[in-house]
C-alpha positions as a Python dict, from the first residue, in 0.01 Angstrom:
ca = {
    (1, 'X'): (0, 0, 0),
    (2, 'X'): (84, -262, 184),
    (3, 'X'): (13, -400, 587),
    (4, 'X'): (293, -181, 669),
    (5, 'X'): (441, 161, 525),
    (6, 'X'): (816, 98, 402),
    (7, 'X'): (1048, 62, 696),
    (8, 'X'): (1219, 409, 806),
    (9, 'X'): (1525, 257, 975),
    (10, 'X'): (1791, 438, 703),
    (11, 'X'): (1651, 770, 847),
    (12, 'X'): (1750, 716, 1199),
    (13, 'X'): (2050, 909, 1328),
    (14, 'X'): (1996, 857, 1723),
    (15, 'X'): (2219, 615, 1933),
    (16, 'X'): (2186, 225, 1828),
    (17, 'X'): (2228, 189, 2204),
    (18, 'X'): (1874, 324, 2241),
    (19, 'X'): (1713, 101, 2027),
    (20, 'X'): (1894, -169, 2171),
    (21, 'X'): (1766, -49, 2506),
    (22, 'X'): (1386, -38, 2356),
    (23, 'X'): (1441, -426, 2244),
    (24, 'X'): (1537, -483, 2627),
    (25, 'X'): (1224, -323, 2690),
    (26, 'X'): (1021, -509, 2472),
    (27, 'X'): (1107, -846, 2568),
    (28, 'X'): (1039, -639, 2914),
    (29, 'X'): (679, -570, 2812),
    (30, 'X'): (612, -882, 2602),
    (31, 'X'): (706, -1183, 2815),
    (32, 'X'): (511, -1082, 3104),
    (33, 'X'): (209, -940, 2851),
    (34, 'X'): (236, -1344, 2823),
    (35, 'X'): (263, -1423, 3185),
    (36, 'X'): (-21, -1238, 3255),
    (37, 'X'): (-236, -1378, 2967),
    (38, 'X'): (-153, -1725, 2986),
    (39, 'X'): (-51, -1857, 3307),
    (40, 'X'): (-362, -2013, 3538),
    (41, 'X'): (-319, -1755, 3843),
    (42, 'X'): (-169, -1466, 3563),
    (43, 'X'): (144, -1455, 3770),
    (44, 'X'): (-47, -1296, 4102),
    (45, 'X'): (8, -1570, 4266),
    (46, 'X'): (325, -1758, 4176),
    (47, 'X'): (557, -1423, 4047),
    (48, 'X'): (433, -1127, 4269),
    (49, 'X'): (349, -1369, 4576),
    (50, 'X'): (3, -1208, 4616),
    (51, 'X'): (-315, -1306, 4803),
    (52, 'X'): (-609, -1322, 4585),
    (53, 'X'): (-857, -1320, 4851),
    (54, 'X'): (-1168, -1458, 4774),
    (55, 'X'): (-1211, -1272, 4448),
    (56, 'X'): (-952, -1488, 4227),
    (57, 'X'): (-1143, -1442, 3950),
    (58, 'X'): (-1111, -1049, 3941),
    (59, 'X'): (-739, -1056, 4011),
    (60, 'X'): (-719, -1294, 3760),
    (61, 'X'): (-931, -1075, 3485),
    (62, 'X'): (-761, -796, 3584),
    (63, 'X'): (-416, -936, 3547),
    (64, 'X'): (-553, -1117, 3168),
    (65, 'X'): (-627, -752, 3118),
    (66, 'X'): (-325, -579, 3184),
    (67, 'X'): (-108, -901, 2976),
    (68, 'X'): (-365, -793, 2699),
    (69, 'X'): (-274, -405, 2666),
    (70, 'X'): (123, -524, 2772),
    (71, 'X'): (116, -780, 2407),
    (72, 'X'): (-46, -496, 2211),
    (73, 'X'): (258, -249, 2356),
    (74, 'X'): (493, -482, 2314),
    (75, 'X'): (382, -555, 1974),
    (76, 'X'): (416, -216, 1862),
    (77, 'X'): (755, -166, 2074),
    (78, 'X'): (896, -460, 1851),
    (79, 'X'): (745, -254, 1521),
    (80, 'X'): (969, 38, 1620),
    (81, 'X'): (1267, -160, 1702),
    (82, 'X'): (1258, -395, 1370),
    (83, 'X'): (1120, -160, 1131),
    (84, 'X'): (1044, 203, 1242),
    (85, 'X'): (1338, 321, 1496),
    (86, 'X'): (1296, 688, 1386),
    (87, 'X'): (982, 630, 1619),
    (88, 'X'): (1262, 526, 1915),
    (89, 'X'): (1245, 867, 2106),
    (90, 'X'): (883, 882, 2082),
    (91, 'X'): (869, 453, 2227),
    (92, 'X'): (1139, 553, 2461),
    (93, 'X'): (887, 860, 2624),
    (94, 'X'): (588, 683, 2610),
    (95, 'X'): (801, 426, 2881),
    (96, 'X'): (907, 722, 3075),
    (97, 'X'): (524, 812, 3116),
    (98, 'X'): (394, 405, 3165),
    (99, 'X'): (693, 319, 3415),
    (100, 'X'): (698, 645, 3635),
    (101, 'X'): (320, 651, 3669),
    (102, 'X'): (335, 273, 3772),
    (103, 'X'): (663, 351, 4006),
    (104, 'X'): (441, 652, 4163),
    (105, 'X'): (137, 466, 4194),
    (106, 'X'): (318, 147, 4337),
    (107, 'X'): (530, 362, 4549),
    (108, 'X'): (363, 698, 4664),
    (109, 'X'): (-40, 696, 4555),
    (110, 'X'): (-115, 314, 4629),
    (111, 'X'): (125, 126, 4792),
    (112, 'X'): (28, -215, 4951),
    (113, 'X'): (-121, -195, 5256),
    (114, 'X'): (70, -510, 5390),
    (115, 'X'): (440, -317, 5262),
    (116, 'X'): (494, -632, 5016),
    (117, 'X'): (575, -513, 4705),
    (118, 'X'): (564, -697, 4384),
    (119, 'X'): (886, -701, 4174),
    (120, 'X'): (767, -453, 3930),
    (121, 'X'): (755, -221, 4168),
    (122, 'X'): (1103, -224, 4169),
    (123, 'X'): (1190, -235, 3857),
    (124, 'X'): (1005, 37, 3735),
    (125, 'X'): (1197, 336, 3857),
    (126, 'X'): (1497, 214, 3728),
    (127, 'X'): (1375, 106, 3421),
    (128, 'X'): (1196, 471, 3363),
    (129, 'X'): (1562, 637, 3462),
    (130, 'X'): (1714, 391, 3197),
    (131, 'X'): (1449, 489, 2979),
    (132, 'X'): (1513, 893, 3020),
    (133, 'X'): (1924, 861, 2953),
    (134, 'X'): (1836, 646, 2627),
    (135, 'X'): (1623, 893, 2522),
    (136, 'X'): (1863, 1176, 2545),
    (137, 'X'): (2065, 963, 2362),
    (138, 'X'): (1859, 860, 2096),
    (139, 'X'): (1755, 1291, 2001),
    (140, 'X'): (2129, 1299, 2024),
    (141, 'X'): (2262, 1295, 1600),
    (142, 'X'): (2565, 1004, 1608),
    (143, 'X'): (2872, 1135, 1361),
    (144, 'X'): (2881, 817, 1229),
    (145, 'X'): (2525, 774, 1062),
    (146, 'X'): (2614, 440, 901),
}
């Protein structure tokens, strides 16, 4: 056996528009994985306009962090999408669960104190909605399984 077991893409009957979607949402979790890994200031300064305070060097860890677990997501998000989309619904729920939990904790639990709001906190309610229609879509059998 092999790296990886024998692609299961033949076996998918869900929407392609959901693993479409999950590409969208891998570039979506991969790019800024890399912002927050690579850039000097992890993208806490120059993206989400935020004031490091004099501890730079935690917000900057912490963001290195996050970029870390973001590439090994992503990673696994382009997996599905390439080679594995039976595993789409299952992707698809486990962005539900990472997007609303940020979107609650961003909007409801811990929102800034100074009301500024860093663009993910924007985008991840819609991009958790987005997420719930594709799924429904992608446990939905096409006719057409060609």
């Amino acid at each position: 056996m092999g790296f990886l077991p024998p692609s299961t893409n033949d076996q998918y009957r869900g929407a392609r528009s959901a693993v479409w979607v999950l590409g969208l949402f891998t570039a979506g979790t991969l790019i800024p994985g890399l912002i927050h890994s690579f850039l000097p200031d992890g993208g806490a300064v120059v993206i989400a306009r935020l004031d490091m305070g004099n501890r730079p060097q935690l917000v900057r860890g912490l963001f290195a962090w996050e970029g870390a677990t973001q590439i090994a997501l992503g990673l696994a998000m382009l997996a599905v999408v390439v080679r594995y989309r039976t595993l789409t619904p299952l992707f698809l729920a486990l962005v539900i669960v990472e997007r609303g939990l940020m979107a609650l904790q961003g909007w409801v639990l811990l929102p800034p104190a100074d009301g500024h709001h860093p663009p993910q906190h924007y985008a991840s309610p819609l991009t958790a909605a987005l997420a719930a229609i594709f799924l429904a879509l992608s446990l939905r059998e096409r006719r057409d399984p060609a």
